Amino acid sequence: MRPFYEDHPGTLEFDAPVLDTRPGAVLLARSPVFPGGGGQLPDRAVLWWTHGTVDIRAVRAEERGVWHAFDGDTEITGIVRVAVDPAFRGLMCELHTVAHVANSIVFRAFGGALLTGAQLSADGTFRLDFDLPGADADRLRALDGPINAVIAQDLPIGAFRMPWDEAAAVPGLFRSKAVSPPRGVDGTVRIVEIAGLDRQGCGGTHLTSTGLARPVTILKVDNKGRQNRRIKIGFDDPRHPSNARP
């Protein structure tokens, strides 16, 4: 079963019948909730039913549908409504999009450097770790220029699926040094494409064009061991909390 949010990224709320229930969880046929992964935080979402509202703590897909877990031991039946927080989803889409732009620029400028880690944060920042022994820190600190140039170009962003084994054989489609993008039950992998710039395997959520993202600035460049360089990036807005430099 392909994740609902891949094919319907703009649908953040709907009603659905409960297919199965147990204390603290309900099974629905589908879910708009992104579960988290690949450095992206899970969606913030709520579940409404006739007797109240609960925060969704986790989702887990199985053959019959998607389990939605919540605190407590209530057993919910009937028709429920699931709603994703649009502001938080939007922030994650924006950060993930800019992370792809930054990744593509580093990959090209530093001889195919691979990711060793990534994390989007709720404060509007993200960090990327690269296998870049001996890299010039000043070159990394200057990356916000080319990143913002791509944002200004307003390049369209789309996605398609291809056989996982075929994608794994194409240099540059899988960018992590240690972790591969998820293989679908049909044996395919999702490839996110920024037109004219980049293609890479990814299961996360993104904007529909780079121009929808705000300009960014490099907040910090760190050495993390002998091999890794960590780049922390936030929005280029002095009023935004992500610009409180460490």
C-alpha positions as CSV (number, residue, x, y, z in Angstrom):
1,M,0.0,0.0,0.0
2,R,1.5,3.3,-1.1
3,P,1.4,6.0,1.6
4,F,-1.6,8.3,1.1
5,Y,0.4,11.5,1.6
6,E,2.5,10.7,-1.4
7,D,-0.4,10.8,-3.9
8,H,-2.5,13.3,-2.0
9,P,-0.1,15.8,-0.3
10,G,-2.8,18.5,-0.1
11,T,-5.3,16.4,1.8
12,L,-4.6,16.9,5.5
13,E,-8.0,16.0,6.9
14,F,-10.7,13.4,6.3
15,D,-13.4,11.2,7.9
16,A,-12.9,7.4,8.0
17,P,-14.6,4.4,9.5
18,V,-12.7,2.4,12.2
19,L,-11.8,-1.0,10.8
20,D,-10.4,-2.4,14.0
21,T,-9.7,-1.1,17.5
22,R,-7.7,-1.9,20.6
23,P,-6.9,0.1,23.7
24,G,-5.0,3.2,22.6
25,A,-5.2,2.7,18.8
26,V,-7.5,2.4,15.8
27,L,-7.0,0.9,12.4
28,L,-8.1,3.0,9.4
29,A,-7.9,2.1,5.7
30,R,-5.6,5.0,5.0
31,S,-3.9,7.9,6.7
32,P,-2.8,11.5,5.8
33,V,-0.2,11.4,8.6
34,F,3.5,11.3,7.7
35,P,5.0,8.9,10.2
36,G,8.5,10.4,10.4
37,G,11.7,9.2,8.9
38,G,14.7,10.2,6.8
39,G,15.5,13.0,9.2
40,Q,11.9,14.4,9.0
41,L,9.8,14.7,12.1
42,P,6.4,13.0,12.1
43,D,3.3,15.1,11.5
44,R,1.4,16.6,14.4
45,A,-2.1,15.3,14.1
46,V,-5.3,14.7,16.0
47,L,-8.1,12.2,15.9
48,W,-11.7,13.3,16.6
49,W,-14.6,11.0,17.4
50,T,-18.0,11.4,19.0
51,H,-16.6,11.5,22.6
52,G,-13.6,13.7,22.3
53,T,-10.2,14.4,20.7
54,V,-6.8,12.7,21.1
55,D,-3.4,13.5,19.8
56,I,-2.0,10.9,17.4
57,R,1.3,9.7,18.8
58,A,2.4,7.3,16.0
59,V,1.2,5.6,12.9
60,R,2.1,2.2,11.6
61,A,1.1,0.6,8.3
62,E,0.1,-3.0,7.9
63,E,-1.6,-5.1,5.2
64,R,-5.1,-4.1,6.3
65,G,-4.5,-0.4,6.7
66,V,-2.8,2.1,9.1
67,W,-2.8,1.9,12.9
68,H,-3.1,5.3,14.7
69,A,-1.8,5.2,18.3
70,F,-2.7,7.7,21.0
71,D,-2.3,8.0,24.8
72,G,-4.7,6.2,27.1
73,D,-6.6,2.9,26.8
74,T,-9.8,4.1,25.1
75,E,-11.3,1.9,22.5
76,I,-12.7,4.1,19.7
77,T,-15.3,2.8,17.2
78,G,-17.5,4.3,14.5
79,I,-16.5,7.2,12.2
80,V,-13.5,9.3,13.2
81,R,-11.8,12.3,11.7
82,V,-8.0,12.6,11.3
83,A,-6.5,16.0,10.9
84,V,-2.8,17.0,10.3
85,D,-1.5,20.3,11.6
86,P,-1.0,22.2,8.3
87,A,1.5,24.7,9.7
88,F,3.8,22.0,11.0
89,R,3.5,20.0,7.8
90,G,4.3,23.1,5.8
91,L,7.4,23.8,7.9
92,M,8.7,20.2,7.4
93,C,8.0,20.5,3.6
94,E,9.9,23.7,3.4
95,L,12.9,22.5,5.4
96,H,13.0,19.2,3.5
97,T,12.9,21.0,0.2
98,V,15.8,23.3,1.2
99,A,17.7,20.3,2.5
100,H,17.5,18.7,-0.9
101,V,18.8,21.8,-2.5
102,A,21.7,22.0,-0.1
103,N,22.4,18.3,-0.6
104,S,22.5,18.6,-4.4
105,I,24.9,21.6,-4.3
106,V,27.3,19.8,-1.9
107,F,27.1,16.6,-4.0
108,R,28.1,18.5,-7.1
109,A,30.6,20.9,-5.5
110,F,32.5,18.3,-3.4
111,G,32.9,15.4,-5.7
112,G,29.8,13.4,-4.8
113,A,30.0,13.7,-1.0
114,L,27.5,11.5,0.7
115,L,25.2,12.2,3.6
116,T,26.1,10.6,7.0
117,G,23.1,12.2,8.8
118,A,20.3,14.6,8.5
119,Q,17.7,16.1,10.9
120,L,14.9,18.6,10.5
121,S,13.9,20.5,13.6
122,A,10.7,22.1,14.9
123,D,12.5,25.4,15.5
124,G,12.9,26.0,11.8
125,T,16.4,24.8,11.3
126,F,18.0,21.6,9.9
127,R,21.4,20.1,9.9
128,L,23.1,17.9,7.3
129,D,26.2,15.8,8.0
130,F,28.5,14.9,5.1
131,D,31.5,12.6,4.6
132,L,33.8,15.5,3.8
133,P,37.3,15.0,5.3
134,G,39.5,18.0,4.9
135,A,36.7,20.2,3.4
136,D,37.3,23.9,3.5
137,A,34.9,25.3,6.1
138,D,34.7,28.7,4.4
139,R,33.4,27.0,1.2
140,L,30.7,25.3,3.3
141,R,29.8,28.6,5.1
142,A,29.3,30.2,1.7
143,L,26.7,27.7,0.5
144,D,23.8,29.9,1.4
145,G,24.5,31.9,-1.8
146,P,23.9,29.1,-4.2
147,I,21.1,27.6,-2.1
148,N,19.2,31.0,-2.2
149,A,19.9,31.3,-5.9
150,V,18.1,28.0,-6.5
151,I,15.2,29.1,-4.3
152,A,14.9,32.3,-6.3
153,Q,14.7,30.2,-9.6
154,D,11.4,28.8,-8.4
155,L,12.2,25.3,-9.9
156,P,9.2,22.9,-9.9
157,I,9.4,19.8,-7.7
158,G,7.8,16.5,-8.5
159,A,8.2,12.8,-7.7
160,F,8.0,9.5,-9.5
161,R,8.6,5.8,-8.7
162,M,11.1,3.4,-10.3
163,P,12.3,-0.1,-9.5
164,W,14.4,0.0,-6.3
165,D,17.2,-2.2,-7.7
166,E,17.4,-0.1,-10.9
167,A,17.6,3.2,-8.8
168,A,20.3,1.7,-6.6
169,A,22.5,1.1,-9.6
170,V,22.3,4.8,-10.7
171,P,25.1,6.9,-9.1
172,G,23.7,9.8,-7.2
173,L,20.1,8.6,-6.7
174,F,20.8,7.2,-3.2
175,R,22.7,9.9,-1.3
176,S,23.2,8.5,2.2
177,K,26.4,6.7,3.1
178,A,24.7,4.2,5.4
179,V,20.9,4.3,4.8
180,S,18.9,3.6,1.7
181,P,15.5,5.1,0.9
182,P,12.6,2.8,1.7
183,R,11.7,0.0,-0.8
184,G,7.9,-0.1,-1.5
185,V,5.9,-3.3,-1.2
186,D,5.8,-3.3,-5.0
187,G,9.6,-3.2,-5.2
188,T,9.8,0.4,-6.2
189,V,11.4,3.5,-4.6
190,R,10.2,7.1,-4.7
191,I,12.5,9.6,-6.5
192,V,12.0,13.3,-5.8
193,E,13.1,15.6,-8.6
194,I,13.9,19.3,-8.6
195,A,13.6,20.2,-12.3
196,G,16.9,20.8,-13.9
197,L,18.8,20.4,-10.7
198,D,18.5,17.1,-8.8
199,R,17.0,13.7,-8.4
200,Q,17.3,11.5,-5.3
201,G,15.4,8.8,-3.5
202,C,13.3,10.1,-0.7
203,G,10.1,9.1,1.2
204,G,9.4,12.5,2.8
205,T,7.2,15.5,2.0
206,H,8.3,18.6,0.0
207,L,7.1,21.8,-1.5
208,T,5.9,21.9,-5.1
209,S,8.5,24.4,-6.1
210,T,11.7,25.9,-4.7
211,G,10.3,29.4,-4.8
212,L,7.8,28.6,-2.0
213,A,10.8,28.3,0.4
214,R,12.2,31.3,2.3
215,P,15.8,32.3,1.9
216,V,18.2,30.7,4.3
217,T,21.6,31.3,6.0
218,I,24.3,29.0,7.2
219,L,24.2,29.2,10.9
220,K,27.2,27.0,11.8
221,V,29.7,24.5,10.3
222,D,31.2,21.9,12.7
223,N,33.7,19.1,12.5
224,K,32.1,15.9,13.7
225,G,35.1,13.5,13.9
226,R,37.8,13.1,11.3
227,Q,35.4,12.5,8.4
228,N,32.2,14.3,9.0
229,R,31.3,18.0,8.5
230,R,28.0,19.2,9.9
231,I,26.2,22.2,8.4
232,K,23.4,23.9,10.3
233,I,21.0,26.0,8.2
234,G,18.1,28.3,9.2
235,F,15.8,30.9,7.6
236,D,17.4,34.3,6.7
237,D,15.0,36.3,8.8
238,P,16.3,38.0,12.0
239,R,12.8,37.8,13.5
240,H,12.7,34.0,13.2
241,P,13.9,31.9,16.2
242,S,16.1,29.7,13.9
243,N,18.4,32.7,13.5
244,A,19.5,32.8,17.1
245,R,23.1,31.8,16.4
246,P,24.7,29.3,18.8
